Short mmCIF file of C-alpha atoms in Angstrom, two decimals:
data_model
loop_
_atom_site.label_atom_id
_atom_site.label_comp_id
_atom_site.label_asym_id
_atom_site.label_seq_id
_atom_site.Cartn_x
_atom_site.Cartn_y
_atom_site.Cartn_z
CA MET A 182 492.65 70.94 154.48
CA PRO A 183 490.07 71.87 151.82
CA GLU A 184 491.62 72.92 148.55
CA MET A 185 490.09 74.98 145.77
CA THR A 186 490.59 76.24 142.26
CA PHE A 187 489.68 79.60 140.83
CA THR A 188 489.45 80.66 137.21
CA VAL A 189 490.42 84.13 136.06
CA ARG A 190 490.03 85.96 132.76
CA TRP A 191 492.93 88.24 131.83
CA PRO A 192 492.54 91.52 129.90
CA ASP A 193 493.26 89.77 126.58
CA GLY A 194 490.42 87.29 127.18
CA SER A 195 492.67 84.35 128.04
CA ARG A 196 491.63 82.21 130.99
CA GLN A 197 493.78 80.67 133.68
CA GLN A 198 492.87 78.11 136.31
CA CYS A 199 494.67 78.63 139.62
CA TYR A 200 495.10 76.40 142.65
CA SER A 201 494.98 77.09 146.37
CA PRO A 202 495.43 74.53 149.16
CA SER A 203 493.00 76.54 151.31
CA LEU A 204 489.67 78.31 151.04
CA VAL A 205 491.33 81.46 152.43
CA VAL A 206 491.32 82.82 148.87
CA HIS A 207 487.64 83.64 149.46
CA ASP A 208 488.83 86.27 151.95
CA HIS A 209 490.75 88.08 149.21
CA LEU A 210 488.96 87.47 145.90
CA SER A 211 485.29 87.29 144.94
CA PRO A 212 483.76 85.48 141.98
CA GLY A 213 482.29 87.80 139.38
CA THR A 214 484.51 90.68 140.47
CA ALA A 215 486.89 92.57 138.20
CA TYR A 216 490.18 93.81 139.65
CA ALA A 217 492.84 96.05 138.15
CA VAL A 218 495.80 93.84 137.21
CA ALA A 219 498.05 95.27 139.94
CA GLU A 220 495.34 94.84 142.58
CA PHE A 221 494.64 91.28 141.47
CA LEU A 222 498.34 90.44 141.71
CA ASP A 223 498.56 91.94 145.21
CA ARG A 224 495.45 90.10 146.38
CA SER A 225 496.69 86.83 144.86
CA ARG A 226 500.08 87.16 146.57
CA THR A 227 498.41 87.78 149.92
CA ALA A 228 495.88 84.96 149.50
CA LEU A 229 498.28 82.31 148.25
CA HIS A 230 500.92 83.22 150.84
CA ALA A 231 498.27 82.82 153.57
CA ALA A 232 497.16 79.51 152.06
CA SER A 233 500.73 78.24 151.92
CA GLU A 234 501.31 79.30 155.53
CA ARG A 235 498.25 77.32 156.59
CA VAL A 236 499.86 74.26 155.04
CA ARG A 237 503.11 75.08 156.86
CA ALA A 238 501.23 75.33 160.17
CA ALA A 239 499.51 71.99 159.60
CA TYR A 240 502.32 69.95 158.01
CA GLY A 241 505.56 71.78 158.75
CA PHE A 242 506.35 72.91 155.20
CA PRO A 243 504.88 75.46 152.77
CA CYS A 244 502.73 74.43 149.82
CA SER A 245 504.87 74.26 146.69
CA ARG A 246 501.76 73.99 144.53
CA ALA A 247 500.45 77.33 145.88
CA GLN A 248 503.85 78.86 145.19
CA SER A 249 503.76 77.49 141.63
CA SER A 250 500.26 78.84 141.14
CA LEU A 251 501.40 82.28 142.29
CA ALA A 252 504.41 82.15 139.95
CA ALA A 253 502.09 81.35 137.03
CA ILE A 254 499.76 84.21 138.01
CA GLU A 255 502.67 86.64 138.24
CA ALA A 256 504.06 85.50 134.88
CA ALA A 257 500.67 85.98 133.22
CA GLY A 258 500.16 89.32 134.95
CA SER A 259 503.53 90.63 133.80
CA ARG A 260 502.15 90.75 130.23
CA PHE A 261 499.69 93.49 131.16
CA GLY A 262 500.40 97.01 132.29
CA ALA A 263 496.74 97.86 132.63
CA GLY A 264 493.32 96.33 132.28
CA GLU A 265 491.15 94.19 134.49
CA VAL A 266 491.25 90.61 135.65
CA VAL A 267 487.88 88.98 136.29
CA VAL A 268 487.54 86.17 138.79
CA GLU A 269 485.09 84.00 136.88
CA GLU A 270 484.68 81.04 139.18
CA MET A 271 485.78 79.63 142.51
CA ALA A 272 485.25 75.96 143.25
CA PRO A 273 486.20 73.63 146.10
#
């Protein structure tokens, strides 16, 4: 299963590298696009849940690394009530 990373820039300028066990994230996020924090969190939840379910379908268990990545995204996102998150890069 092809994995990928994506780098985001939070409203305060900090950057975070995120992991997905699947390229399905491309269906939910686009490089160079800015999303409102709440929208980015929703899209990330959907994308990483789908990625984890692909792992479950292939191997019989969900991807703990995708779940950890989502937890880190949600923790970072909880610091912001407003603003935009920019998806800077997506790489296989």
